[in-house]
Amino acid sequence: MTPDHVVHLACVVCGTTYRPDEVGYVCPDHGNEGILDVRYDYERIGARLSPDRLRASADPTMWRYRPLLPVAAGDEVPPLTVGGTPTYDAPRLASALGLGRVWVKDEGRQPTASLKDRASAMAVVKARSVGARVVTTASTGNAAAALSGLSASVGLRNVIFVPASAPEAKIAQLLAYGSVVVLVDGTYGDAFELCMEAAAHYGWYNRNTGYNPYMTEGKKTAMLEILEQLGWEPPDAVLVSVGDGSIIGGLHKGLKDALALGWIERTPRILGVQAAGSDYLVQAYENGEDVLTKPPIVADTVADSISADLPRDRIKAMAAVTETGGAYLRVTDDEILAAIPALARGSGVFAEPAGAAAHAGLVAAVDRGLVTAGERVVVLSTGSGLKDVAAAMRAVAAGGTEPIRIAPSLDALTNALDPGEEP
Ligand SMILES: *Cc1c(COP(=O)(O)O)cnc(C)c1O
Ligand SMILES: [Zn+2]
């Protein structure tokens, strides 16, 4: 059933519109590039949802925005608590950078410990609404863990394709949740192509990022929460790390929705942060290249979640930056690793490399004058540091932080602590 507030799906390449029941996942004329954007009847939605109604809502999850999501009245949502993550004020990070305010939104608090739960919860709703028996995705790890966990919560069978190099914690999640786990000897791009082929061959419900039009809609709830948590008083800039470009496109969609509904009057600049070894969109942005024709690069970065040879959602990702007056910027792996303890010590939020990359991006943006003194900014920390403990250990070792190893006695402790340097 098509929800009555969804008007149509529009191809991001040609603009042709389709009824949701008229197409599979993408524009028939543009194949995998023809990603569809869900278009809404905002008048109808505005009559059902408003900042006042939200204030009175007892639902802390992403489903508090349900009238603004592509979900029909009879659709059942999975039971895990997805969304409602905190946006922390981080005054020490702000003053260290000379900024007015810095907030850190902690998506590591999601059920499977990354922002991907927002999209995968949506995938499970849509898969069940079409009666799918099996759902599938390829992933660098987090989308996989998210689909795996959300599927487990409703007993939905799922097949997951990840590069064999994915961090162990992410693979452990998949196995514990009982997914059929396919470790592909190759890159995320290879896993993606194989998953697409398998989904078509077996008729599985396809959750792939930058293909399934509904994933953006789940991810946009992160931006709706930021706006609501800041009292519908938008920040000046939002920093987010970018791999496939689906999260950044989702953040932009949340802004466009809020603007169309009159809940905000202006939009923040969206700053997309990529790893220097996976900087397809930075290259395209700096050189004015057309992302429809720009060939893939060879991606290699410690931040596995943002390692993408060819960002699948690159059209929406580029629009998010250009239409908000933002920018794309790159940070090195060393800067990403250094940002893990910096973010943890400055805010209490422990992030995986791709999450900390947003903070590394903030430091770089201040350095380059892309964010200026006194501004109010949000750093989106997209995933938990426990996802990649090996990277965290590398990060603290590189920063010279070492534990104190001693025999269990107060004397040994006193000898080990530097004189006059009691913690
Ligand atoms: C997926 C992911 C990203 C990047 O999101 P894209 O939509 O691929 O750009 C960033 N951080 C984490 C932790 C992720 O899991
Ligand atoms: Zn098209």
PDB file of N, CA and C in Angstrom, residues 20-21 25 28 47 50 57 71 110 124 152 160 164 221 238 244-246 249 273 294 326 359-360 376 415:
ATOM      1  N   PRO A  20       4.755   4.970  -6.700  1.00  0.00           N
ATOM      2  CA  PRO A  20       5.596   3.966  -6.034  1.00  0.00           C
ATOM      3  C   PRO A  20       5.308   2.540  -6.494  1.00  0.00           C
ATOM      4  N   ASP A  21       4.061   2.243  -6.869  1.00  0.00           N
ATOM      5  CA  ASP A  21       3.749   0.863  -7.278  1.00  0.00           C
ATOM      6  C   ASP A  21       4.067   0.622  -8.753  1.00  0.00           C
ATOM      7  N   TYR A  25      12.931  -0.236  -7.944  1.00  0.00           N
ATOM      8  CA  TYR A  25      13.726   0.585  -7.041  1.00  0.00           C
ATOM      9  C   TYR A  25      14.223   1.873  -7.687  1.00  0.00           C
ATOM     10  N   PRO A  28      13.491   3.402 -14.566  1.00  0.00           N
ATOM     11  CA  PRO A  28      13.757   2.417 -15.621  1.00  0.00           C
ATOM     12  C   PRO A  28      14.649   2.974 -16.730  1.00  0.00           C
ATOM     13  N   ALA A  47      -0.848  18.975   8.320  1.00  0.00           N
ATOM     14  CA  ALA A  47      -2.090  18.875   9.097  1.00  0.00           C
ATOM     15  C   ALA A  47      -1.987  17.788  10.169  1.00  0.00           C
ATOM     16  N   SER A  50       3.415  18.612  13.580  1.00  0.00           N
ATOM     17  CA  SER A  50       3.926  19.973  13.746  1.00  0.00           C
ATOM     18  C   SER A  50       4.874  19.966  14.939  1.00  0.00           C
ATOM     19  N   SER A  57       4.522  14.500  21.862  1.00  0.00           N
ATOM     20  CA  SER A  57       4.649  13.077  21.547  1.00  0.00           C
ATOM     21  C   SER A  57       5.440  12.334  22.616  1.00  0.00           C
ATOM     22  N   VAL A  71       5.659   5.481   5.120  1.00  0.00           N
ATOM     23  CA  VAL A  71       5.122   4.317   5.812  1.00  0.00           C
ATOM     24  C   VAL A  71       3.599   4.432   5.793  1.00  0.00           C
ATOM     25  N   GLN A 110      22.734   3.818  18.875  1.00  0.00           N
ATOM     26  CA  GLN A 110      21.672   3.047  18.213  1.00  0.00           C
ATOM     27  C   GLN A 110      21.763   1.566  18.604  1.00  0.00           C
ATOM     28  N   VAL A 124      13.246  -2.849   6.789  1.00  0.00           N
ATOM     29  CA  VAL A 124      12.469  -3.964   7.338  1.00  0.00           C
ATOM     30  C   VAL A 124      10.966  -3.674   7.208  1.00  0.00           C
ATOM     31  N   ALA A 152      16.596  -9.479  12.731  1.00  0.00           N
ATOM     32  CA  ALA A 152      16.480 -10.423  13.850  1.00  0.00           C
ATOM     33  C   ALA A 152      15.331 -10.030  14.777  1.00  0.00           C
ATOM     34  N   ILE A 160      23.690 -11.228   3.854  1.00  0.00           N
ATOM     35  CA  ILE A 160      24.521 -10.038   3.956  1.00  0.00           C
ATOM     36  C   ILE A 160      25.841 -10.248   3.234  1.00  0.00           C
ATOM     37  N   ALA A 164      35.599  -9.133   2.937  1.00  0.00           N
ATOM     38  CA  ALA A 164      36.205  -9.988   3.956  1.00  0.00           C
ATOM     39  C   ALA A 164      37.073  -9.181   4.923  1.00  0.00           C
ATOM     40  N   THR A 221      15.816  11.209   9.463  1.00  0.00           N
ATOM     41  CA  THR A 221      15.325  11.441  10.833  1.00  0.00           C
ATOM     42  C   THR A 221      16.444  11.932  11.754  1.00  0.00           C
ATOM     43  N   VAL A 238      26.634  21.719   9.742  1.00  0.00           N
ATOM     44  CA  VAL A 238      26.596  20.330  10.204  1.00  0.00           C
ATOM     45  C   VAL A 238      27.721  19.591   9.490  1.00  0.00           C
ATOM     46  N   ASP A 244      29.266   6.458   0.710  1.00  0.00           N
ATOM     47  CA  ASP A 244      28.345   6.392  -0.424  1.00  0.00           C
ATOM     48  C   ASP A 244      27.559   7.679  -0.622  1.00  0.00           C
ATOM     49  N   GLY A 245      27.466   8.477   0.415  1.00  0.00           N
ATOM     50  CA  GLY A 245      26.746   9.744   0.286  1.00  0.00           C
ATOM     51  C   GLY A 245      25.275   9.665   0.627  1.00  0.00           C
ATOM     52  N   SER A 246      24.878   8.567   1.233  1.00  0.00           N
ATOM     53  CA  SER A 246      23.467   8.400   1.552  1.00  0.00           C
ATOM     54  C   SER A 246      23.080   9.135   2.838  1.00  0.00           C
ATOM     55  N   GLY A 249      22.918  12.829   2.041  1.00  0.00           N
ATOM     56  CA  GLY A 249      21.698  13.092   1.269  1.00  0.00           C
ATOM     57  C   GLY A 249      20.471  13.046   2.169  1.00  0.00           C
ATOM     58  N   VAL A 273      32.684  15.309   4.822  1.00  0.00           N
ATOM     59  CA  VAL A 273      34.081  15.000   5.124  1.00  0.00           C
ATOM     60  C   VAL A 273      34.420  13.625   4.554  1.00  0.00           C
ATOM     61  N   LYS A 294      32.041  10.771 -13.905  1.00  0.00           N
ATOM     62  CA  LYS A 294      33.359  10.575 -13.268  1.00  0.00           C
ATOM     63  C   LYS A 294      33.549   9.094 -12.918  1.00  0.00           C
ATOM     64  N   GLY A 326      27.510  24.543   1.440  1.00  0.00           N
ATOM     65  CA  GLY A 326      28.530  23.871   2.247  1.00  0.00           C
ATOM     66  C   GLY A 326      29.786  23.619   1.456  1.00  0.00           C
ATOM     67  N   HIS A 359      34.675  14.960  13.180  1.00  0.00           N
ATOM     68  CA  HIS A 359      35.375  15.912  14.054  1.00  0.00           C
ATOM     69  C   HIS A 359      36.691  16.361  13.424  1.00  0.00           C
ATOM     70  N   ALA A 360      37.409  15.424  12.807  1.00  0.00           N
ATOM     71  CA  ALA A 360      38.629  15.800  12.079  1.00  0.00           C
ATOM     72  C   ALA A 360      38.281  16.834  11.014  1.00  0.00           C
ATOM     73  N   ARG A 376      27.842  28.158  15.352  1.00  0.00           N
ATOM     74  CA  ARG A 376      27.239  27.034  16.082  1.00  0.00           C
ATOM     75  C   ARG A 376      27.212  25.835  15.144  1.00  0.00           C
ATOM     76  N   ASN A 415      55.131   4.626  42.942  1.00  0.00           N
ATOM     77  CA  ASN A 415      56.376   4.678  42.171  1.00  0.00           C
ATOM     78  C   ASN A 415      56.122   4.951  40.691  1.00  0.00           C
TER      79      ASN A 415
END
